[in-house]
Amino acid sequence: MREKPIQYDGPRQADAHSLPVRNAALGVELETLRRQVAEEAAIDAEIERLRTDNLLLRQENERLTGELAQTASNRPEARLRAALTSRKTTTAELRSVIGAVEVLVDEAKRELSSSQLRDRRAAFERLYSAIAAGEEDELESALEQARAAHVESEDLDKGQTKLEELRALTPAERTAKAARQAQLKRKKDAFLYVKKDDVDTLRSLIESFEEGVRWQDWKDYAGRSLWRCAQDLHATNVEEYLNGLDGDKPKAYIESSRRLQRLPVQINGHERRSVYQEPQCTIVQQPSEVSQDSLPAKAGRKLSGLAEPQLHKRNDVDGSEALKEGHKEVTSCPATEAPPEPKIRQPAIVNLLQPEWIEVEESRKESTPSPAAGGSSPATQAPGTKAHQTTIVNLLDAGVEWREESESPKHPEKKPPPPKQLDDHPELRAKAFRAVVQDDCDALNEVLDAVDMSVWSAWQNKAGQDLLTLSEVRQSCYTYAVLAGALGILKEYRRVSFSDAETVWVFEHGEVMPRRATVMQDTNIESETVLVEFWDGDEPSQHVDRCMVQKMKD
């Protein structure tokens, strides 16, 4: 009997144990391959889409290129170039193409003109800004830009003149100019701090000033000092700080030092007291009689120059008698038996429009009842009683006439026109009208000197125009001035003197409205120029012609 061989199943058993692991790995690998296949399919789809888009873009590009070529061929310059290169172009086609090109060129010229105008305007503004600033480098650059922009030669000459003046300045003048500009800047900052009520910054600024800087005299556009500006703007902190500065009040902050004046007054023999107040009507107690010896010479001349007032009587309801004297109204209660030499104290209203040093001495005046008081019965007054009177003392300029309200002003009687005279000077008449037409003052003066005014003022030409009307029609300014002066229409403005810190109007050439300014120094009648400082702007003090300056009160 044969024995069966023994088989060994060890490896098979080992493979049986590792099979699940291998299956799991193969499953992961299969899943990876499937994912890669899906990604490749998506990539293929994206490539196909991009190919389609590329084809569409190519078609769009070809279409736009064709349209552009067609548009370029329709442009005037392209049509002109095609017409010039083609031998089949007719005269009408060439004329049409040239007309289209001319329209395009005209449009380009208009655009060029507008651009040049903008550049010229910018260069003009920069040039005059540089002239006003006075900076040498900026002005030189502005001149170069103005020349490139073809600015007018007159403006270029002004800029060149200013540049030469700046280059000719000495080192001392340059230093003074820089100091003046720095002072103007500090002045602006000071008023700005007052407006903001910033007392700390203003204090630092004032403490940084060098010795001799008269910041108390600075004025803003309205002619106000720092203190007055702080008052008007209700800057309480700044006002309190300025009030506390030693040596600067009241002299530095009393406006113009002429509006607020120190007025010493002696009242009924008592001690004098000094008050600072603005010009107004102040009621003080003083005797009824003011001695001209006790007044200064100026006030005495004013009082003595007044016309003698007329007395007007009236009766009050209470039976008292009142007398009116132009500027003086006296109300008294007469008594049957008046004590000898009664003391009369009365309130006096003193006009302080022009304040003067007034010292009133006490005097005695006998009060006598007026028997001529019409219809008024005398009232009994006990001994020792005092009658009160109201006196208005006028300190205005002498020669001023006062009238009662009921009194109507007297107008000068109009003289009848002179009778029409026969023309006995035909040659002079023709010469006068010819001189007016030619604006010849010398010939006109010869006629006016030879003929009386009543004769030549009645002369008329065939159009019914006299000499003055004809000068207006023909715009003969010189002969009009001669005729208006001879007829009394134009009068020469009298020369006056100007005092320091006086407010004036300055009438500049070419300006409709005058500018406000302040006189910086006393100017006599003989001087031809006045040193003023304008309220607006930051310009330094400058001399202007006397004929351009006029007082505000005039």
XYZ file of C-alpha atoms in Angstrom:
554
model
C 0.000 0.000 0.000
C 1.395 3.346 -1.230
C 1.554 6.265 1.205
C -0.062 9.553 0.226
C 2.334 12.535 0.130
C 1.896 15.114 2.819
C 1.112 18.676 1.381
C 2.229 21.917 3.133
C -0.428 24.805 3.051
C 1.587 27.473 4.925
C 1.937 30.133 2.085
C -1.608 29.754 0.991
C -2.792 30.461 4.446
C -0.561 33.558 4.513
C -2.029 34.823 1.196
C -5.491 34.264 2.500
C -4.730 36.538 5.393
C -3.241 39.440 3.186
C -5.962 39.400 0.513
C -8.302 41.914 2.208
C -5.444 44.374 2.560
C -4.577 44.111 -1.101
C -8.182 44.513 -2.106
C -8.425 47.701 -0.083
C -5.261 49.111 -1.721
C -6.536 48.240 -5.148
C -9.821 49.944 -4.356
C -8.024 53.169 -3.387
C -5.942 53.011 -6.541
C -9.050 52.467 -8.631
C -10.727 55.415 -7.039
C -7.670 57.556 -7.765
C -7.688 56.524 -11.406
C -11.371 57.302 -11.735
C -10.788 60.774 -10.254
C -7.944 61.416 -12.690
C -10.141 60.359 -15.587
C -12.847 62.786 -14.420
C -10.310 65.633 -14.145
C -8.980 64.904 -17.615
C -12.525 64.980 -18.962
C -13.135 68.385 -17.314
C -9.860 69.666 -18.776
C -10.878 68.453 -22.198
C -14.217 70.231 -21.855
C -12.464 73.477 -20.768
C -10.099 73.205 -23.733
C -13.037 72.780 -26.056
C -14.763 75.797 -24.527
C -11.625 77.904 -24.884
C -11.294 76.869 -28.484
C -14.853 77.981 -29.100
C -14.245 81.321 -27.362
C -11.050 81.799 -29.320
C -12.907 81.238 -32.543
C -15.572 83.764 -31.544
C -12.938 86.329 -30.576
C -11.191 85.887 -33.885
C -14.431 86.493 -35.701
C -15.124 89.623 -33.578
C -11.610 90.887 -34.213
C -11.960 90.436 -37.931
C -15.284 92.297 -37.850
C -13.876 95.238 -35.843
C -10.797 95.391 -38.027
C -13.003 95.622 -41.081
C -15.116 98.380 -39.513
C -11.999 100.289 -38.462
C -10.564 100.070 -41.933
C -13.838 101.254 -43.363
C -13.987 104.167 -40.845
C -10.397 105.157 -41.529
C -11.119 105.203 -45.214
C -14.071 107.568 -44.551
C -12.007 110.153 -42.580
C -11.367 113.466 -44.310
C -7.594 113.087 -44.264
C -7.860 109.482 -45.566
C -10.262 110.517 -48.262
C -7.950 113.400 -49.214
C -4.950 111.063 -49.330
C -6.908 108.544 -51.416
C -8.131 111.296 -53.711
C -4.622 112.603 -54.228
C -3.207 109.143 -54.968
C -6.007 108.121 -57.352
C -5.976 109.215 -60.958
C -9.713 108.742 -61.305
C -10.582 111.514 -58.799
C -12.751 114.214 -60.316
C -12.552 117.946 -59.539
C -15.842 117.880 -57.615
C -14.667 114.979 -55.459
C -11.356 116.720 -54.762
C -13.159 119.974 -53.849
C -15.496 118.075 -51.504
C -12.615 116.279 -49.824
C -10.655 119.536 -49.382
C -13.733 121.221 -47.816
C -14.095 118.376 -45.317
C -10.438 118.678 -44.366
C -10.774 122.473 -43.927
C -13.651 121.958 -41.475
C -11.469 119.617 -39.448
C -8.574 122.070 -39.519
C -10.827 124.948 -38.401
C -12.033 122.875 -35.481
C -8.428 122.106 -34.540
C -7.584 125.823 -34.756
C -10.457 126.712 -32.437
C -9.276 124.156 -29.934
C -5.746 125.536 -30.208
C -7.004 129.079 -29.641
C -8.919 128.028 -26.531
C -5.886 126.218 -25.170
C -3.657 129.230 -25.807
C -6.179 131.515 -24.098
C -6.212 129.294 -21.019
C -2.429 129.226 -20.905
C -2.226 133.003 -21.386
C -4.761 133.630 -18.638
C -2.921 131.355 -16.219
C 0.396 133.021 -17.048
C -1.194 136.481 -16.659
C -2.596 135.667 -13.221
C 0.658 134.135 -12.075
C 2.629 137.137 -13.347
C 0.583 139.687 -11.427
C 0.509 137.497 -8.350
C 4.295 137.388 -8.466
C 4.428 141.175 -8.945
C 2.229 141.674 -5.885
C 4.229 139.173 -3.815
C 7.546 140.760 -4.730
C 9.530 137.484 -4.765
C 12.425 137.601 -7.223
C 12.610 133.891 -8.100
C 8.860 133.511 -8.483
C 8.666 136.638 -10.637
C 11.451 135.446 -12.922
C 9.726 132.073 -13.412
C 6.399 133.817 -14.034
C 8.005 136.047 -16.683
C 9.354 132.998 -18.536
C 5.922 131.385 -18.514
C 4.310 134.645 -19.651
C 6.718 134.972 -22.584
C 6.025 131.374 -23.614
C 2.267 132.039 -23.433
C 2.608 135.249 -25.524
C 1.272 137.619 -22.862
C 0.924 141.277 -23.881
C 4.172 143.226 -24.007
C 2.792 145.880 -21.654
C 2.290 143.286 -18.914
C 5.718 141.819 -19.593
C 7.260 145.285 -19.233
C 5.584 145.733 -15.852
C 6.931 142.419 -14.650
C 10.409 143.158 -15.997
C 10.421 146.584 -14.329
C 9.405 145.033 -11.021
C 12.100 142.369 -11.388
C 14.755 145.012 -12.018
C 13.594 146.933 -8.960
C 13.863 143.804 -6.830
C 17.331 143.041 -8.166
C 18.422 146.627 -7.447
C 17.495 146.404 -3.754
C 20.330 146.744 -1.290
C 20.815 144.217 1.518
C 19.419 146.717 4.019
C 16.316 147.243 1.885
C 15.842 143.513 1.512
C 16.079 143.111 5.277
C 13.552 145.894 5.841
C 11.194 144.347 3.296
C 11.426 140.947 4.953
C 10.768 142.555 8.340
C 7.719 144.372 6.968
C 6.307 141.181 5.493
C 6.900 139.359 8.763
C 5.113 142.146 10.632
C 2.133 141.940 8.262
C 1.948 138.198 8.852
C 2.074 138.668 12.616
C -0.642 141.305 12.337
C -2.893 138.837 10.504
C -2.200 136.158 13.080
C -2.928 138.540 15.968
C -6.376 139.498 14.661
C -7.081 135.838 13.882
C -6.308 134.884 17.486
C -8.574 137.687 18.700
C -11.369 136.346 16.513
C -10.858 132.840 17.929
C -10.556 134.232 21.487
C -7.297 132.301 21.789
C -5.643 134.254 24.590
C -2.742 131.818 25.164
C -1.490 131.960 21.590
C -1.997 135.741 21.466
C -0.018 136.158 24.682
C 2.837 134.076 23.249
C 2.794 136.117 20.068
C 2.864 139.473 21.881
C 5.623 138.342 24.220
C 7.733 137.294 21.217
C 7.679 140.805 19.728
C 10.909 142.781 19.691
C 11.188 146.029 21.552
C 9.734 148.918 19.590
C 7.003 146.986 17.753
C 3.902 149.176 17.997
C 1.336 146.406 17.873
C -1.087 148.662 19.768
C -1.462 150.771 16.601
C -2.434 147.848 14.373
C -5.812 148.209 12.660
C -7.926 145.651 10.845
C -9.975 146.180 7.679
C -12.592 148.108 9.685
C -10.071 150.373 11.388
C -10.358 148.609 14.759
C -7.518 147.973 17.157
C -7.004 144.603 18.855
C -8.858 145.751 21.949
C -11.774 147.216 20.006
C -11.974 144.105 17.826
C -12.102 141.933 20.930
C -14.931 144.090 22.273
C -16.962 143.883 19.058
C -16.454 140.126 18.716
C -17.153 139.497 22.420
C -13.778 137.839 22.920
C -13.873 138.170 26.700
C -10.636 136.320 27.452
C -8.607 138.391 25.003
C -10.244 141.615 26.164
C -9.438 140.841 29.801
C -5.833 140.085 28.888
C -5.435 143.302 26.878
C -6.997 145.326 29.681
C -4.422 143.971 32.099
C -1.376 145.076 30.103
C 0.494 147.899 31.857
C 1.291 151.051 29.954
C -1.024 150.278 27.070
C -4.341 151.443 28.394
C -6.041 153.784 27.839
C -3.694 155.446 25.355
C -3.167 152.416 23.145
C -6.748 151.201 23.156
C -8.790 154.389 23.103
C -9.953 154.455 19.543
C -8.066 157.005 17.403
C -7.155 158.928 20.610
C -9.395 161.693 19.363
C -12.836 160.193 19.745
C -12.333 159.533 23.448
C -10.761 162.501 25.165
C -10.029 163.450 28.701
C -12.442 166.168 29.775
C -11.590 167.889 33.070
C -14.636 169.694 34.498
C -14.933 171.882 37.591
C -18.397 171.550 39.099
C -19.610 174.271 41.444
C -16.128 175.003 42.763
C -15.414 171.373 43.686
C -12.327 169.456 42.702
C -11.822 168.601 39.068
C -12.421 165.083 37.961
C -11.244 163.474 34.767
C -13.457 161.147 32.804
C -12.950 159.208 29.586
C -16.029 159.294 27.476
C -17.101 159.491 23.878
C -18.425 162.768 22.450
C -22.009 163.108 23.565
C -24.319 165.489 25.357
C -23.545 165.290 29.079
C -25.609 167.003 31.761
C -23.507 168.607 34.489
C -24.309 171.105 37.223
C -22.762 174.510 36.662
C -23.655 178.168 37.230
C -25.923 180.040 34.869
C -23.247 182.393 33.571
C -20.123 181.150 31.823
C -17.310 183.639 31.820
C -15.389 183.776 28.568
C -12.263 184.643 30.523
C -12.392 181.215 32.176
C -12.696 179.440 28.818
C -9.763 178.673 26.571
C -9.161 180.903 23.603
C -10.672 178.455 21.130
C -13.895 178.003 23.059
C -14.118 181.747 23.712
C -13.932 182.482 20.016
C -16.664 179.944 19.348
C -18.999 181.445 21.921
C -18.302 185.021 20.887
C -18.838 184.208 17.217
C -22.427 183.112 17.716
C -25.135 185.424 16.485
C -27.238 187.181 19.101
C -30.229 184.926 19.698
C -33.726 186.303 19.649
C -36.016 185.828 22.616
C -39.425 184.236 22.294
C -41.843 184.226 25.196
C -44.315 181.528 25.972
C -46.639 180.820 28.875
C -46.748 177.366 30.397
C -49.869 175.792 31.849
C -48.656 176.320 35.404
C -48.292 180.036 34.848
C -44.514 180.042 34.825
C -42.702 182.150 32.273
C -40.219 180.704 29.802
C -37.839 182.432 27.449
C -36.297 180.753 24.414
C -33.053 181.967 22.990
C -32.005 179.919 19.955
C -29.704 177.671 21.983
C -30.866 178.708 25.472
C -34.159 177.935 27.149
C -34.741 179.574 30.538
C -37.679 178.634 32.716
C -38.196 180.691 35.871
C -40.896 181.089 38.449
C -40.907 184.817 39.275
C -41.679 185.788 42.859
C -43.180 188.981 44.118
C -40.432 189.454 46.673
C -37.120 187.892 45.719
C -34.328 187.696 48.265
C -31.237 189.743 47.495
C -28.645 187.943 45.409
C -30.226 184.475 45.318
C -27.994 181.568 44.369
C -29.154 179.961 41.159
C -27.896 176.524 40.230
C -28.850 175.109 36.887
C -28.080 172.002 34.857
C -26.142 172.783 31.673
C -26.011 170.515 28.614
C -22.557 170.910 27.133
C -22.061 169.852 23.534
C -19.004 167.630 23.444
C -18.796 167.152 19.699
C -15.495 168.977 19.974
C -14.419 168.516 23.609
C -12.572 171.412 25.164
C -11.048 172.076 28.585
C -13.884 173.875 30.334
C -13.524 175.517 33.707
C -16.707 177.081 34.992
C -16.474 179.666 37.747
C -19.315 180.092 40.151
C -21.070 183.435 39.854
C -24.114 185.061 41.308
C -26.929 186.511 39.331
C -29.908 188.438 40.590
C -33.169 186.808 39.660
C -35.622 189.517 38.648
C -39.219 188.702 37.761
C -40.303 189.697 34.280
C -43.260 192.059 34.479
C -43.745 191.888 30.743
C -44.716 188.277 30.696
C -47.819 188.257 28.640
C -50.829 186.783 30.436
C -48.764 185.119 33.169
C -49.594 185.857 36.771
C -46.592 186.152 39.089
C -46.212 183.291 41.481
C -45.134 183.759 45.039
C -41.743 182.284 45.820
C -40.631 181.723 49.362
C -37.344 183.273 50.461
C -34.399 180.949 50.153
C -35.863 178.915 47.320
C -33.736 178.408 44.210
C -34.935 178.682 40.650
C -33.647 176.014 38.288
C -32.758 176.836 34.712
C -31.653 174.736 31.765
C -28.905 176.190 29.586
C -27.520 174.669 26.398
C -24.017 175.974 25.776
C -23.048 175.687 22.117
C -19.441 174.838 21.390
C -19.831 174.279 17.677
C -17.970 176.302 15.104
C -18.771 179.972 15.092
C -21.038 181.258 12.384
C -23.543 178.388 12.549
C -27.054 179.755 12.389
C -29.810 178.060 14.390
C -33.502 178.395 13.621
C -36.611 177.313 15.424
C -38.415 174.313 13.981
C -41.320 176.485 13.033
C -39.065 178.867 11.170
C -38.870 177.992 7.504
C -35.494 178.389 5.764
C -35.122 181.311 3.497
C -34.332 180.463 -0.078
C -32.606 182.991 -2.304
C -34.928 184.655 -4.694
C -34.615 183.416 -8.230
C -33.613 186.128 -10.584
C -35.543 186.319 -13.819
C -33.561 185.311 -16.874
C -31.915 188.207 -18.648
C -33.779 189.560 -21.624
C -32.766 188.096 -24.925
C -30.299 190.416 -26.569
C -29.506 190.824 -30.180
C -26.409 189.033 -31.418
C -23.874 191.758 -32.098
C -20.902 189.388 -32.319
C -21.525 186.928 -35.168
C -17.833 186.282 -35.759
C -17.112 185.622 -32.092
C -20.206 183.441 -31.909
C -19.030 181.287 -34.808
C -15.528 181.156 -33.330
C -16.887 180.005 -29.968
C -18.928 177.160 -31.456
C -15.961 176.147 -33.609
C -13.699 176.084 -30.542
C -16.173 173.880 -28.680
C -16.344 171.410 -31.579
C -12.524 171.317 -31.833
C -12.133 171.251 -28.012
C -9.844 174.307 -28.242
C -9.663 175.971 -24.826
C -7.416 178.860 -25.877
C -9.750 180.060 -28.618
C -12.766 179.645 -26.358
C -11.148 181.676 -23.563
C -10.494 184.537 -25.994
C -14.204 184.671 -26.862
C -15.341 184.416 -23.250
C -13.024 187.258 -22.239
C -14.317 189.498 -25.027
C -18.059 188.880 -24.553
C -20.203 189.193 -21.449
C -21.492 185.951 -19.920
C -25.133 187.000 -20.305
C -24.528 187.227 -24.053
C -22.522 184.094 -24.845
C -24.576 181.921 -22.474
C -27.617 182.633 -24.678
C -25.915 181.731 -27.936
C -27.454 178.783 -29.788
C -26.630 177.021 -33.011
C -29.088 175.957 -35.684
C -29.948 172.816 -33.673
C -30.960 174.924 -30.667
C -27.922 173.894 -28.608
C -25.960 176.329 -26.490
C -22.222 176.121 -25.936
C -22.448 173.922 -22.842
C -24.885 171.467 -24.440
C -22.769 171.267 -27.562
C -19.664 170.454 -25.490
C -21.572 167.608 -23.848
C -22.822 166.274 -27.186
C -19.379 166.443 -28.785
C -17.709 165.117 -25.601
C -15.310 168.051 -25.534
C -14.126 167.587 -21.967
C -11.681 170.517 -21.851
C -14.032 173.151 -23.214
C -16.797 171.762 -21.024
C -14.612 172.367 -17.975
C -13.973 175.950 -19.103
C -17.677 176.666 -19.703
C -18.831 174.958 -16.502
C -16.272 176.907 -14.503
C -17.346 180.206 -16.057
C -21.020 179.432 -15.363
C -20.315 178.425 -11.758
C -21.210 174.751 -12.235
C -17.717 173.527 -11.412
C -15.929 174.851 -8.352
C -12.362 174.232 -7.304
C -12.038 172.120 -4.172
C -10.282 174.102 -1.470
C -7.033 172.753 -0.095
C -7.195 171.509 3.466
C -4.684 170.072 5.882
C -4.792 166.505 7.190
C -3.901 165.380 10.698
C -2.419 162.123 11.900
C -4.851 159.170 12.366
C -7.583 160.986 10.430
C -9.954 158.819 8.385
C -10.243 159.765 4.696
C -11.610 158.518 1.374
C -9.142 157.824 -1.453
C -10.561 158.066 -4.988
C -8.349 155.973 -7.245
C -8.258 156.180 -11.021
C -10.536 153.696 -12.743
C -12.314 152.700 -9.520
C -16.034 153.313 -8.975
C -15.987 153.234 -5.171
C -13.435 155.050 -2.992
C -11.228 153.200 -0.530
C -11.073 153.925 3.170
C -7.694 154.884 4.553
C -6.038 156.464 7.579
C -3.613 159.394 7.406
C -0.285 158.330 8.901
C 1.264 161.773 9.489
C 0.293 165.427 9.629
C 0.071 167.025 6.185
C 0.003 170.776 5.630
C -1.804 172.642 2.894
C 1.280 173.099 0.708
C 2.078 169.384 0.472
C 1.068 167.717 -2.803
C 0.944 164.141 -1.440
C -0.561 162.510 1.634
C 0.849 159.462 3.418
C -2.042 157.017 3.988
C -2.558 153.380 4.922
C -5.557 151.592 3.406
C -7.935 149.672 5.613
C -8.281 146.772 3.190
C -5.365 144.674 2.014
C -1.855 144.373 3.428
C -0.202 147.163 1.470
C 2.290 149.298 3.415
C 1.778 153.030 3.881
C 2.131 154.959 0.631
C 1.967 158.514 -0.655
C -1.035 159.430 -2.827
C -1.891 162.661 -4.616
C -3.769 165.259 -2.621
C -6.471 165.525 -5.285
C -7.401 161.869 -4.630
C -7.896 162.307 -0.867
C -11.035 163.711 0.732
C -12.105 163.860 4.360
C -15.031 161.657 5.335
C -16.855 164.391 7.193
C -16.752 166.577 4.060
